[in-house]
């Protein structure tokens, strides 16, 4: 019966047919493989553009996906340079430089965006009970951490400057767009918030250019727009595991291991349309007498915050807020910091202390995976 099926009417077998047309059949199969390969690749691949530049004293990488990605990335880089020109401590003629170098008590005209960032800085000064303080400049300059002038100051030098740090000495006139420093020797340093603002501007520019998917890494301040497209390898892996797969996936962001080399991570969080900003002792520091002195200063003691925290990560919808909060919470410490974050809607935190204990806000539980088991999640 079976044999009969395999015999053609003219008496030839299928085998003979295949052998006769082998070349054509092989070409046909190869064409199908090439065609389906191209089709499959195009499903997983998307036009994209990536650029890295040193701005705001840090390495900035932006990657955008979609047709307009090149234009969007270059506009975003230009915008960050503009923000540096407005808010840099060091660039003569920046808004901040002008405010800091004005005659005592003078009102200085500034741009709308500087006004906005300073205003937010003052707000975070309030809600962090002064632990976040944009008038940290005299102290951050004294320590000079991350600069060639970094050194351990004497207790007397610190003591003398403590009174100069108070964000309430900043007077803001929104109507006339001016800033006035009401006390002598006060100075503004937006180092803990300007990069955050730049991150929000990156996302705004991406959206303006019709980009649906992008990420920015502004020296560890991460912003992600939309979701990540599933890669071919991930697709194969999840099919292998018989998992349900979606073409759009949350971005997976590594949380820096505070003890590890830059780029090594101890946990992964899954996010989309979020800012993820970390303040940590590992960013800029020096060691003396077996002690690490880092760049985040407690405005009340004048010394680098020393409360057992190694890093504070904030995840929320806005990168300016995340930046200010990560610094503020880092100074406030675990207990007060977590309490503040829990009181804010749609803001999450990951706090790591020097016992390798990790505390997170409740809503993060589903989306975090500790990958280095030396670190323990504490309830
Ligand atoms: P970040 O890395 O965002 O936590 O910001 C740290 C930078 O902000 C430092 O390099 C200082 O320029 C500035 N800074 C340090 N301590 C404070 C503080 N307590 N409040 C606000 N800004 C600070
Ligand atoms: Mg910050």
XYZ file of C-alpha atoms and ligand atoms in Angstrom:
403
model
C 0.000 0.000 0.000
C 2.639 2.456 1.133
C 4.876 1.421 -1.725
C 2.098 2.230 -4.168
C 1.806 5.787 -2.875
C 5.499 6.316 -3.409
C 5.246 5.334 -7.067
C 4.427 7.931 -9.689
C 2.061 7.173 -12.557
C 4.982 7.083 -15.006
C 6.576 4.387 -12.890
C 9.289 6.601 -11.281
C 9.615 6.793 -7.465
C 9.710 9.913 -5.284
C 13.346 9.184 -4.665
C 14.098 9.275 -8.361
C 12.134 12.532 -8.659
C 14.101 14.111 -5.780
C 17.399 12.988 -7.240
C 16.484 14.378 -10.658
C 15.561 17.797 -9.237
C 18.035 17.852 -6.331
C 19.737 21.100 -7.358
C 16.468 23.016 -7.743
C 15.091 21.639 -4.461
C 18.258 22.610 -2.563
C 18.176 26.147 -3.988
C 14.510 26.381 -3.012
C 15.222 25.257 0.572
C 18.175 27.672 0.907
C 16.020 30.550 -0.330
C 13.335 29.726 2.214
C 15.929 29.620 5.029
C 17.435 32.972 3.982
C 14.031 34.580 3.611
C 12.725 33.367 6.977
C 16.040 34.363 8.632
C 15.710 37.902 7.305
C 12.051 38.043 8.344
C 12.871 36.724 11.831
C 15.794 39.133 12.252
C 13.644 42.091 11.223
C 11.050 41.134 13.831
C 13.692 41.361 16.562
C 15.804 44.167 15.184
C 14.965 47.833 15.210
C 16.751 50.874 13.888
C 18.642 52.529 16.747
C 21.264 55.123 17.554
C 23.627 55.324 20.528
C 26.010 58.081 21.595
C 28.311 58.629 24.572
C 29.648 62.016 25.642
C 31.328 63.552 28.682
C 29.010 66.299 29.993
C 28.054 67.478 33.512
C 31.334 65.973 34.784
C 30.211 62.479 33.871
C 29.930 59.982 31.019
C 26.521 60.172 29.399
C 25.137 57.483 27.090
C 21.829 57.764 25.275
C 20.320 55.086 23.063
C 17.104 55.598 21.140
C 15.183 53.187 18.923
C 13.067 53.996 15.891
C 13.306 56.020 12.716
C 14.201 59.336 14.233
C 16.691 57.961 16.744
C 19.817 59.732 15.452
C 18.181 63.148 15.470
C 16.644 62.554 18.916
C 19.926 61.460 20.508
C 21.888 64.380 19.110
C 19.209 66.882 20.229
C 19.271 65.352 23.719
C 23.068 65.687 23.934
C 22.874 69.341 22.871
C 20.217 69.928 25.533
C 22.423 68.405 28.256
C 25.249 70.714 27.181
C 22.852 73.656 27.526
C 21.910 72.483 31.022
C 25.600 72.326 31.917
C 26.043 75.870 30.589
C 23.214 77.042 32.858
C 23.796 75.053 36.024
C 27.512 74.319 36.235
C 29.318 75.411 39.384
C 32.500 76.061 37.481
C 31.513 77.533 34.125
C 31.815 81.288 34.330
C 28.580 82.885 33.223
C 26.415 79.898 34.122
C 23.338 80.963 36.074
C 24.682 79.248 39.166
C 28.125 80.823 38.799
C 26.499 84.251 38.515
C 24.345 83.690 41.611
C 27.332 82.408 43.604
C 29.592 85.264 42.532
C 27.139 88.151 42.792
C 27.598 90.934 45.298
C 26.091 89.777 48.600
C 22.321 90.263 48.617
C 21.993 91.040 44.894
C 19.123 89.620 42.865
C 20.425 87.675 39.895
C 18.344 87.059 36.798
C 18.355 83.384 35.795
C 16.750 81.126 33.198
C 13.384 79.469 33.682
C 15.000 76.040 33.931
C 17.521 77.062 36.607
C 14.651 78.591 38.535
C 12.708 75.344 38.225
C 15.600 73.168 39.415
C 16.479 75.488 42.323
C 12.805 75.563 43.287
C 12.691 71.756 43.351
C 15.943 71.744 45.318
C 14.365 73.957 47.967
C 11.275 71.734 48.070
C 13.440 68.667 48.721
C 15.292 70.646 51.361
C 11.951 71.026 53.107
C 10.681 67.479 52.864
C 14.051 65.964 53.831
C 14.223 68.226 56.888
C 17.335 69.926 55.581
C 19.290 66.735 54.859
C 19.150 67.595 51.182
C 20.570 71.083 50.895
C 21.529 72.816 47.644
C 23.588 75.356 49.626
C 26.103 72.612 50.446
C 28.675 74.400 48.215
C 31.045 75.768 50.902
C 31.341 72.292 52.459
C 31.488 70.334 49.199
C 34.236 72.690 48.035
C 36.148 72.336 51.296
C 36.208 68.552 50.930
C 36.765 68.776 47.166
C 35.948 65.092 46.759
C 36.477 63.850 43.235
C 38.680 66.866 42.430
C 42.444 67.272 42.650
C 41.915 69.314 45.836
C 40.253 66.532 47.822
C 41.474 66.325 51.407
C 40.388 65.679 54.977
C 39.676 69.120 56.447
C 40.314 69.964 60.104
C 37.304 69.921 62.493
C 37.777 73.661 62.879
C 37.523 74.328 59.135
C 34.306 72.303 59.007
C 32.839 73.972 62.075
C 33.405 77.429 60.579
C 31.376 76.591 57.465
C 28.430 74.791 59.064
C 26.434 78.001 59.454
C 26.837 78.955 55.817
C 24.832 75.898 54.733
C 21.107 76.535 54.896
C 18.793 76.325 51.906
C 16.509 78.863 53.587
C 19.098 81.481 52.606
C 18.007 81.127 48.981
C 15.314 83.560 47.945
C 13.519 82.848 44.720
C 11.379 85.345 42.808
C 9.424 83.391 40.211
C 7.750 86.428 38.661
C 10.968 88.340 38.060
C 13.005 85.153 37.536
C 15.674 86.066 40.055
C 17.607 84.263 42.766
C 19.125 86.007 45.762
C 21.407 84.585 48.397
C 20.418 86.339 51.590
C 23.460 85.432 53.684
C 27.164 85.975 53.090
C 29.329 83.027 52.015
C 26.291 81.025 50.900
C 26.628 79.180 47.609
C 24.471 76.899 45.495
C 25.671 73.497 44.256
C 23.187 71.627 42.058
C 25.424 68.540 41.820
C 22.760 66.371 43.459
C 19.879 67.356 41.181
C 21.001 68.837 37.828
C 21.786 65.451 36.260
C 18.305 64.363 37.272
C 16.807 67.329 35.469
C 18.928 66.490 32.425
C 17.471 62.945 32.497
C 13.941 64.319 32.375
C 14.902 66.537 29.460
C 16.298 63.515 27.594
C 12.928 61.771 27.907
C 11.033 64.913 26.899
C 13.163 65.272 23.760
C 12.733 61.600 22.901
C 8.955 61.932 23.071
C 9.053 65.166 21.088
C 10.863 63.249 18.326
C 8.286 60.479 18.304
C 10.608 57.970 19.999
C 8.783 55.220 21.865
C 11.779 53.351 23.252
C 14.996 54.786 24.666
C 17.332 54.819 27.610
C 19.775 57.287 29.057
C 22.617 56.617 31.473
C 23.783 59.892 32.958
C 26.678 58.695 35.096
C 24.549 56.117 36.888
C 21.322 58.131 36.760
C 19.190 55.949 34.505
C 16.077 56.965 32.596
C 14.070 54.543 30.472
C 11.307 55.334 28.018
C 8.748 52.702 27.094
C 9.708 49.050 27.068
C 12.650 47.114 25.673
C 12.142 45.013 22.558
C 12.580 41.298 23.122
C 15.864 39.971 21.710
C 16.079 36.848 19.532
C 18.118 34.982 22.173
C 15.654 35.875 24.942
C 12.859 34.725 22.675
C 14.503 31.356 22.084
C 15.319 30.994 25.815
C 11.794 31.751 26.993
C 10.326 29.409 24.381
C 12.661 26.736 25.628
C 11.370 27.293 29.152
C 7.825 27.297 27.731
C 7.234 30.770 29.216
C 4.692 33.141 27.755
C 6.633 35.714 25.725
C 5.856 39.325 24.945
C 7.667 41.308 22.266
C 7.865 44.305 24.631
C 9.665 43.632 27.892
C 10.472 45.701 30.966
C 14.004 47.056 30.976
C 16.277 45.173 33.355
C 18.426 47.577 35.329
C 21.383 46.388 37.408
C 21.780 47.917 40.875
C 25.444 48.658 41.482
C 27.213 46.438 44.014
C 28.552 49.138 46.398
C 31.611 46.958 47.100
C 32.180 45.885 43.501
C 33.893 47.485 40.534
C 31.836 49.985 38.553
C 29.244 48.173 36.483
C 29.014 45.095 38.727
C 25.535 44.634 40.086
C 24.002 42.841 43.067
C 20.351 43.024 42.015
C 18.225 43.540 38.937
C 15.013 45.547 38.827
C 12.434 45.412 36.061
C 11.031 48.785 35.032
C 9.483 50.746 32.195
C 8.961 54.505 31.841
C 10.953 55.227 34.996
C 13.992 56.983 36.405
C 16.377 54.913 38.525
C 18.894 57.012 40.421
C 21.473 55.880 42.958
C 23.555 57.859 45.428
C 26.374 55.826 46.882
C 29.679 56.022 48.698
C 31.428 54.305 45.806
C 30.807 57.103 43.286
C 33.486 59.545 44.422
C 35.605 59.089 47.511
C 39.055 58.842 49.008
C 40.441 56.726 51.815
C 42.499 57.987 54.707
C 43.403 56.229 57.960
C 41.278 53.244 56.898
C 38.154 55.378 56.536
C 36.298 56.195 53.345
C 35.335 59.837 52.809
C 32.733 60.219 50.073
C 31.025 63.110 48.295
C 27.595 63.194 49.989
C 27.833 65.576 52.914
C 25.603 65.663 55.962
C 24.760 69.392 56.233
C 24.390 69.093 60.018
C 27.791 67.547 60.772
C 29.774 68.838 57.792
C 31.201 65.322 57.275
C 30.288 62.735 54.632
C 27.038 61.086 55.739
C 28.003 58.214 58.022
C 24.887 56.270 58.977
C 25.766 52.800 57.725
C 24.174 53.252 54.288
C 26.302 52.404 51.290
C 23.767 53.370 48.662
C 20.233 54.638 48.175
C 18.406 53.978 44.914
C 15.172 55.753 44.065
C 12.807 54.592 41.336
C 10.032 56.953 40.282
C 8.415 58.647 37.291
C 10.665 61.678 37.271
C 14.433 61.803 37.304
C 14.781 65.237 38.965
C 12.807 63.903 41.936
C 14.713 60.613 41.949
C 18.064 62.442 41.976
C 17.159 64.791 44.828
C 15.542 62.000 46.811
C 18.421 59.543 46.423
C 20.832 62.104 47.867
C 18.377 63.224 50.572
C 17.490 59.672 51.636
C 21.158 58.704 51.661
C 21.843 61.464 54.186
C 18.685 60.743 56.209
C 19.619 57.087 56.706
C 17.595 53.909 56.530
C 14.806 54.490 58.975
C 13.933 58.123 58.294
C 14.692 57.754 54.586
C 12.333 54.803 54.114
C 9.643 56.569 56.099
C 9.874 59.575 53.786
C 9.752 57.403 50.652
C 6.776 55.381 51.904
C 4.922 58.686 52.376
C 5.411 59.660 48.714
C 3.106 58.114 46.100
C 4.721 56.208 43.194
C 8.222 56.449 44.659
C 10.217 53.287 45.442
C 13.578 52.795 47.117
C 16.360 50.244 47.518
C 18.665 50.908 50.460
C 21.868 48.917 51.028
C 23.805 49.120 54.279
C 27.304 48.115 55.346
C 26.013 44.771 56.668
C 24.964 43.905 53.107
C 21.350 44.206 54.147
C 18.918 45.410 51.490
C 15.695 47.206 52.361
C 13.095 47.969 49.726
C 9.686 49.584 49.582
C 6.854 47.072 49.438
C 5.759 47.694 45.827
C 9.210 46.684 44.545
C 9.036 43.111 45.850
C 7.646 41.698 42.604
C 10.182 43.445 40.410
C 13.534 42.972 42.090
C 15.858 39.991 41.978
C 18.913 39.836 44.217
C 21.590 38.155 42.100
C 24.456 38.313 44.601
C 23.414 36.117 47.514
C 25.862 37.854 49.873
C 23.201 40.564 50.023
C 20.126 39.791 52.108
C 16.698 41.259 51.618
C 15.364 42.428 54.994
C 11.643 42.907 55.710
P 24.472 62.648 44.165
O 25.580 61.900 43.561
O 23.306 62.909 43.302
O 24.037 62.063 45.489
O 24.987 64.121 44.490
C 26.160 64.388 45.210
C 26.629 65.766 44.900
O 25.671 66.698 45.402
C 27.941 66.118 45.595
O 29.026 65.909 44.744
C 27.741 67.585 45.928
O 28.008 68.372 44.792
C 26.266 67.679 46.212
N 25.894 67.353 47.612
C 26.643 66.743 48.572
N 25.952 66.608 49.709
C 24.714 67.145 49.472
C 23.547 67.312 50.268
N 23.475 66.888 51.524
N 22.488 67.903 49.697
C 22.520 68.330 48.411
N 23.595 68.212 47.632
C 24.680 67.619 48.132
Mg 21.246 63.102 43.676
